[in-house]
Amino acid sequence: NAGVTQTPKFRILKIGQSMTLQCTQDMNHNYMYWYRQDPGMGLKLIYYSVGAGITDKGEVPNGYNVSRSTTEDFPLRLELAAPSQTSVYFCASINGGIGAGELFFGEGSRLTVL
Amino acid sequence: QQPVQSPQAVILREGEDAVINCSSSKALYSVHWYRQKHGEAPVFLMILLKGGEQKGHDKISASFNEKKQQSSLYLTASQLSYSGTYFCGTEQKYSGGGADGLTFGKGTHLIIQP
């Protein structure tokens, strides 16, 4: 049972480039989330999804897009990368909503934009 | 509204106790606690729900004061493995399953020395 899998683990981008961070979970969870973590700032919610075909913005969505075509996959798209998007990105999932208990995190994707 | 954690950092000797606090200006439905070690994903410790229900770790306890919108995490007889950054995450509303994720504090750095 792999849990939440993120790829790539590390990536360096040039300003203006685009890329997609992949997130897959094999636990059949309906809720999925993308957070970014900057040093000393905690985790900030970028986008979330309550099921296939349904996504919504979190606290810091600018510069990102998501899609949820299947229950398992929740990719995060960065368009026109900027240095401010240098961060560690975490994908997470849970079944039944936040009050249900443990939020399962992926191992993170460390992105540097130069 | 990001919850406020205190202290920002604490250094303990192995076997000593620690208390980490989390406070919000908003009415809360639940408070979640996570521990993160350097370079790793956050790991679930505890969830405290409005009404007093708790789910989580056997060796760590916590409290949730619903009237004051405050939670405290109690680490007793600390072990070297307790070192890391502790985050509280708050759920500020309950909308058919708490869909819109957690709002995390900036974290409390805990260092346990032998």
mmCIF file of C-alpha atoms in Angstrom:
data_model
loop_
_atom_site.group_PDB
_atom_site.id
_atom_site.type_symbol
_atom_site.label_atom_id
_atom_site.label_comp_id
_atom_site.label_asym_id
_atom_site.label_seq_id
_atom_site.Cartn_x
_atom_site.Cartn_y
_atom_site.Cartn_z
ATOM 1 C CA ASN A 1 0.000 0.000 0.000
ATOM 2 C CA ALA A 2 1.876 3.070 -1.281
ATOM 3 C CA GLY A 3 -0.362 5.788 0.257
ATOM 4 C CA VAL A 4 0.196 9.216 -1.337
ATOM 5 C CA THR A 5 2.897 9.351 -4.001
ATOM 6 C CA GLN A 6 4.364 12.586 -5.348
ATOM 7 C CA THR A 7 6.683 13.088 -8.302
ATOM 8 C CA PRO A 8 9.163 14.545 -8.860
ATOM 9 C CA LYS A 9 10.869 14.837 -5.479
ATOM 10 C CA PHE A 10 13.177 17.611 -6.671
ATOM 11 C CA ARG A 11 13.038 19.987 -9.616
ATOM 12 C CA ILE A 12 14.807 23.158 -10.728
ATOM 13 C CA LEU A 13 12.938 25.426 -13.113
ATOM 14 C CA LYS A 14 13.897 28.570 -14.959
ATOM 15 C CA ILE A 15 11.692 31.642 -14.664
ATOM 16 C CA GLY A 16 8.800 31.397 -17.124
ATOM 17 C CA GLN A 17 8.897 27.629 -17.502
ATOM 18 C CA SER A 18 5.897 25.436 -16.713
ATOM 19 C CA MET A 19 5.616 22.062 -15.079
ATOM 20 C CA THR A 20 3.215 19.640 -13.429
ATOM 21 C CA LEU A 21 3.629 18.094 -9.995
ATOM 22 C CA GLN A 22 2.008 14.686 -9.912
ATOM 23 C CA CYS A 23 0.077 13.280 -6.955
ATOM 24 C CA THR A 24 -1.496 9.825 -6.778
ATOM 25 C CA GLN A 25 -3.178 8.072 -3.867
ATOM 26 C CA ASP A 26 -4.242 4.436 -3.719
ATOM 27 C CA MET A 27 -6.486 4.636 -0.652
ATOM 28 C CA ASN A 28 -9.659 5.611 -2.534
ATOM 29 C CA HIS A 29 -9.833 8.893 -0.623
ATOM 30 C CA ASN A 30 -12.324 11.426 -1.894
ATOM 31 C CA TYR A 31 -10.698 14.587 -0.516
ATOM 32 C CA MET A 32 -7.312 15.718 -1.791
ATOM 33 C CA TYR A 33 -5.235 18.830 -1.095
ATOM 34 C CA TRP A 34 -2.158 20.691 -2.293
ATOM 35 C CA TYR A 35 -0.149 22.662 0.264
ATOM 36 C CA ARG A 36 3.036 24.651 -0.087
ATOM 37 C CA GLN A 37 5.505 25.069 2.753
ATOM 38 C CA ASP A 38 7.917 27.976 3.014
ATOM 39 C CA PRO A 39 10.522 28.172 5.812
ATOM 40 C CA GLY A 40 9.019 29.379 9.074
ATOM 41 C CA MET A 41 5.547 29.863 7.577
ATOM 42 C CA GLY A 42 3.741 26.578 8.076
ATOM 43 C CA LEU A 43 1.681 25.030 5.287
ATOM 44 C CA LYS A 44 -0.548 27.098 3.042
ATOM 45 C CA LEU A 45 -3.452 25.559 1.103
ATOM 46 C CA ILE A 46 -3.233 26.058 -2.666
ATOM 47 C CA TYR A 47 -6.149 24.001 -4.042
ATOM 48 C CA TYR A 48 -8.380 21.200 -2.889
ATOM 49 C CA SER A 49 -10.795 18.676 -4.347
ATOM 50 C CA VAL A 50 -13.730 16.822 -2.810
ATOM 51 C CA GLY A 51 -13.994 14.288 -5.599
ATOM 52 C CA ALA A 52 -13.407 13.620 -9.276
ATOM 53 C CA GLY A 53 -14.363 16.630 -11.378
ATOM 54 C CA ILE A 54 -14.618 19.021 -8.407
ATOM 55 C CA THR A 55 -11.860 21.437 -7.415
ATOM 56 C CA ASP A 56 -11.719 24.709 -5.507
ATOM 57 C CA LYS A 57 -9.216 27.393 -4.572
ATOM 58 C CA GLY A 58 -7.448 27.532 -1.256
ATOM 59 C CA GLU A 59 -5.607 30.401 0.378
ATOM 60 C CA VAL A 60 -2.811 30.875 -2.217
ATOM 61 C CA PRO A 61 -4.034 29.688 -5.662
ATOM 62 C CA ASN A 62 -2.457 32.362 -7.890
ATOM 63 C CA GLY A 63 -0.025 30.931 -10.412
ATOM 64 C CA TYR A 64 -1.349 27.370 -10.091
ATOM 65 C CA ASN A 65 -4.000 25.165 -11.633
ATOM 66 C CA VAL A 66 -5.335 21.722 -10.775
ATOM 67 C CA SER A 67 -7.538 19.050 -12.239
ATOM 68 C CA ARG A 68 -9.171 15.925 -10.810
ATOM 69 C CA SER A 69 -10.219 13.563 -13.574
ATOM 70 C CA THR A 70 -9.994 10.451 -11.383
ATOM 71 C CA THR A 71 -10.289 9.698 -7.678
ATOM 72 C CA GLU A 72 -6.618 8.696 -7.564
ATOM 73 C CA ASP A 73 -4.872 11.605 -9.298
ATOM 74 C CA PHE A 74 -4.641 15.290 -8.406
ATOM 75 C CA PRO A 75 -1.909 17.020 -10.452
ATOM 76 C CA LEU A 76 -0.776 20.586 -9.734
ATOM 77 C CA ARG A 77 0.197 22.723 -12.712
ATOM 78 C CA LEU A 78 2.583 25.663 -12.426
ATOM 79 C CA GLU A 79 2.327 28.087 -15.316
ATOM 80 C CA LEU A 80 5.047 30.681 -15.950
ATOM 81 C CA ALA A 81 7.155 29.793 -12.921
ATOM 82 C CA ALA A 82 8.346 32.657 -10.706
ATOM 83 C CA PRO A 83 10.977 32.748 -7.925
ATOM 84 C CA SER A 84 8.133 33.231 -5.413
ATOM 85 C CA GLN A 85 7.007 29.689 -6.224
ATOM 86 C CA THR A 86 10.223 28.236 -4.817
ATOM 87 C CA SER A 87 8.879 26.038 -2.050
ATOM 88 C CA VAL A 88 8.209 22.512 -0.875
ATOM 89 C CA TYR A 89 4.873 21.206 -2.114
ATOM 90 C CA PHE A 90 2.862 18.579 -0.271
ATOM 91 C CA CYS A 91 -0.096 16.640 -1.557
ATOM 92 C CA ALA A 92 -2.454 15.148 1.031
ATOM 93 C CA SER A 93 -5.614 13.098 1.120
ATOM 94 C CA ILE A 94 -8.314 11.992 3.525
ATOM 95 C CA ASN A 95 -11.561 10.071 3.323
ATOM 96 C CA GLY A 96 -14.694 11.701 4.622
ATOM 97 C CA GLY A 97 -13.364 15.197 5.256
ATOM 98 C CA ILE A 98 -11.017 16.843 7.726
ATOM 99 C CA GLY A 99 -12.941 15.844 10.846
ATOM 100 C CA ALA A 100 -12.510 12.165 9.996
ATOM 101 C CA GLY A 101 -8.984 12.040 11.382
ATOM 102 C CA GLU A 102 -5.578 11.642 9.794
ATOM 103 C CA LEU A 103 -4.570 13.659 6.774
ATOM 104 C CA PHE A 104 -2.157 11.501 4.764
ATOM 105 C CA PHE A 105 0.729 13.434 3.240
ATOM 106 C CA GLY A 106 3.019 12.591 0.364
ATOM 107 C CA GLU A 107 6.779 12.940 0.821
ATOM 108 C CA GLY A 108 6.866 16.347 -0.802
ATOM 109 C CA SER A 109 8.252 17.912 -3.965
ATOM 110 C CA ARG A 110 11.026 20.476 -3.551
ATOM 111 C CA LEU A 111 10.861 23.078 -6.311
ATOM 112 C CA THR A 112 13.437 25.788 -6.987
ATOM 113 C CA VAL A 113 12.797 28.537 -9.555
ATOM 114 C CA LEU A 114 15.879 30.404 -10.738
ATOM 115 C CA GLN B 1 -6.888 33.194 9.811
ATOM 116 C CA GLN B 2 -3.663 31.423 10.698
ATOM 117 C CA PRO B 3 -3.617 30.060 14.264
ATOM 118 C CA VAL B 4 -0.879 31.334 16.554
ATOM 119 C CA GLN B 5 1.473 28.834 18.134
ATOM 120 C CA SER B 6 3.645 29.334 21.196
ATOM 121 C CA PRO B 7 6.413 29.012 22.005
ATOM 122 C CA GLN B 8 8.236 29.340 18.662
ATOM 123 C CA ALA B 9 10.982 27.047 19.896
ATOM 124 C CA VAL B 10 11.873 25.051 22.965
ATOM 125 C CA ILE B 11 14.945 23.084 24.021
ATOM 126 C CA LEU B 12 14.554 20.281 26.542
ATOM 127 C CA ARG B 13 16.627 17.604 28.168
ATOM 128 C CA GLU B 14 15.488 14.049 27.611
ATOM 129 C CA GLY B 15 12.811 13.161 30.169
ATOM 130 C CA GLU B 16 11.503 16.706 30.621
ATOM 131 C CA ASP B 17 7.977 17.805 29.784
ATOM 132 C CA ALA B 18 6.778 20.333 27.232
ATOM 133 C CA VAL B 19 3.559 22.145 26.441
ATOM 134 C CA ILE B 20 2.825 23.644 23.020
ATOM 135 C CA ASN B 21 -0.086 26.027 22.612
ATOM 136 C CA CYS B 22 -2.300 26.885 19.646
ATOM 137 C CA SER B 23 -4.743 29.775 19.606
ATOM 138 C CA SER B 24 -7.242 30.980 17.031
ATOM 139 C CA SER B 25 -9.333 34.127 16.695
ATOM 140 C CA LYS B 26 -12.037 32.146 14.879
ATOM 141 C CA ALA B 27 -14.580 29.648 16.144
ATOM 142 C CA LEU B 28 -13.156 26.171 15.639
ATOM 143 C CA TYR B 29 -14.699 22.841 14.851
ATOM 144 C CA SER B 30 -11.538 20.807 15.337
ATOM 145 C CA VAL B 31 -7.831 21.119 16.082
ATOM 146 C CA HIS B 32 -5.241 18.781 14.590
ATOM 147 C CA TRP B 33 -1.617 18.257 15.637
ATOM 148 C CA TYR B 34 1.205 17.108 13.366
ATOM 149 C CA ARG B 35 4.933 16.584 13.847
ATOM 150 C CA GLN B 36 7.422 17.105 11.055
ATOM 151 C CA LYS B 37 11.068 16.092 11.020
ATOM 152 C CA HIS B 38 13.515 17.908 8.775
ATOM 153 C CA GLY B 39 13.085 16.978 5.128
ATOM 154 C CA GLU B 40 10.072 14.756 5.789
ATOM 155 C CA ALA B 41 6.304 15.030 5.503
ATOM 156 C CA PRO B 42 4.144 15.984 8.488
ATOM 157 C CA VAL B 43 2.956 13.030 10.546
ATOM 158 C CA PHE B 44 -0.423 12.922 12.264
ATOM 159 C CA LEU B 45 -0.463 12.980 16.069
ATOM 160 C CA MET B 46 -3.901 13.956 17.304
ATOM 161 C CA ILE B 47 -7.258 15.379 16.399
ATOM 162 C CA LEU B 48 -9.508 17.094 18.927
ATOM 163 C CA LEU B 49 -13.103 17.621 17.957
ATOM 164 C CA LYS B 50 -15.671 20.045 19.260
ATOM 165 C CA GLY B 51 -17.559 18.186 21.935
ATOM 166 C CA GLY B 52 -14.507 16.561 23.456
ATOM 167 C CA GLU B 53 -13.815 13.625 21.187
ATOM 168 C CA GLN B 54 -10.130 12.845 20.634
ATOM 169 C CA LYS B 55 -8.416 10.544 18.193
ATOM 170 C CA GLY B 56 -4.705 9.949 18.036
ATOM 171 C CA HIS B 57 -1.419 9.039 19.612
ATOM 172 C CA ASP B 58 -1.243 6.931 22.766
ATOM 173 C CA LYS B 59 1.758 8.695 24.353
ATOM 174 C CA ILE B 60 0.797 12.273 23.601
ATOM 175 C CA SER B 61 -2.141 14.112 25.096
ATOM 176 C CA ALA B 62 -3.866 17.339 24.195
ATOM 177 C CA SER B 63 -6.688 19.572 25.262
ATOM 178 C CA PHE B 64 -9.155 21.753 23.381
ATOM 179 C CA ASN B 65 -10.868 24.701 25.054
ATOM 180 C CA GLU B 66 -13.799 25.428 22.743
ATOM 181 C CA LYS B 67 -14.771 28.639 24.492
ATOM 182 C CA LYS B 68 -11.298 30.151 24.188
ATOM 183 C CA GLN B 69 -10.518 28.536 20.792
ATOM 184 C CA GLN B 70 -7.275 27.221 22.229
ATOM 185 C CA SER B 71 -5.540 23.875 22.197
ATOM 186 C CA SER B 72 -2.480 22.604 24.032
ATOM 187 C CA LEU B 73 -0.283 19.614 23.224
ATOM 188 C CA TYR B 74 1.368 17.890 26.185
ATOM 189 C CA LEU B 75 4.600 15.948 25.703
ATOM 190 C CA THR B 76 5.584 14.125 28.873
ATOM 191 C CA ALA B 77 8.883 12.397 29.634
ATOM 192 C CA SER B 78 10.237 13.558 26.287
ATOM 193 C CA GLN B 79 12.369 11.230 24.205
ATOM 194 C CA LEU B 80 15.005 12.073 21.600
ATOM 195 C CA SER B 81 12.548 10.923 18.921
ATOM 196 C CA TYR B 82 10.162 13.741 19.883
ATOM 197 C CA SER B 83 12.453 16.324 18.267
ATOM 198 C CA GLY B 84 10.947 18.098 15.299
ATOM 199 C CA THR B 85 8.551 20.867 14.389
ATOM 200 C CA TYR B 86 5.018 20.646 15.731
ATOM 201 C CA PHE B 87 2.138 22.184 13.800
ATOM 202 C CA CYS B 88 -1.407 22.745 14.828
ATOM 203 C CA GLY B 89 -4.023 22.800 12.091
ATOM 204 C CA THR B 90 -7.457 24.245 12.646
ATOM 205 C CA GLU B 91 -10.752 23.589 10.960
ATOM 206 C CA GLN B 92 -12.770 26.768 11.111
ATOM 207 C CA LYS B 93 -16.046 25.572 9.709
ATOM 208 C CA TYR B 94 -17.812 22.328 9.063
ATOM 209 C CA SER B 95 -19.453 22.188 5.681
ATOM 210 C CA GLY B 96 -20.693 18.746 4.804
ATOM 211 C CA GLY B 97 -17.439 17.090 5.718
ATOM 212 C CA GLY B 98 -14.908 19.819 6.351
ATOM 213 C CA ALA B 99 -13.901 19.973 2.727
ATOM 214 C CA ASP B 100 -11.716 23.025 2.664
ATOM 215 C CA GLY B 101 -8.741 21.688 4.532
ATOM 216 C CA LEU B 102 -6.781 22.790 7.573
ATOM 217 C CA THR B 103 -5.225 26.157 8.356
ATOM 218 C CA PHE B 104 -1.820 25.522 9.883
ATOM 219 C CA GLY B 105 0.170 27.552 12.382
ATOM 220 C CA LYS B 106 3.810 28.485 11.768
ATOM 221 C CA GLY B 107 5.078 25.652 13.933
ATOM 222 C CA THR B 108 6.975 25.112 17.176
ATOM 223 C CA HIS B 109 10.525 23.788 16.959
ATOM 224 C CA LEU B 110 11.262 21.227 19.658
ATOM 225 C CA ILE B 111 14.829 20.100 20.340
ATOM 226 C CA ILE B 112 15.449 17.262 22.776
ATOM 227 C CA GLN B 113 18.979 16.949 24.066
ATOM 228 C CA PRO B 114 20.437 13.829 25.719
#
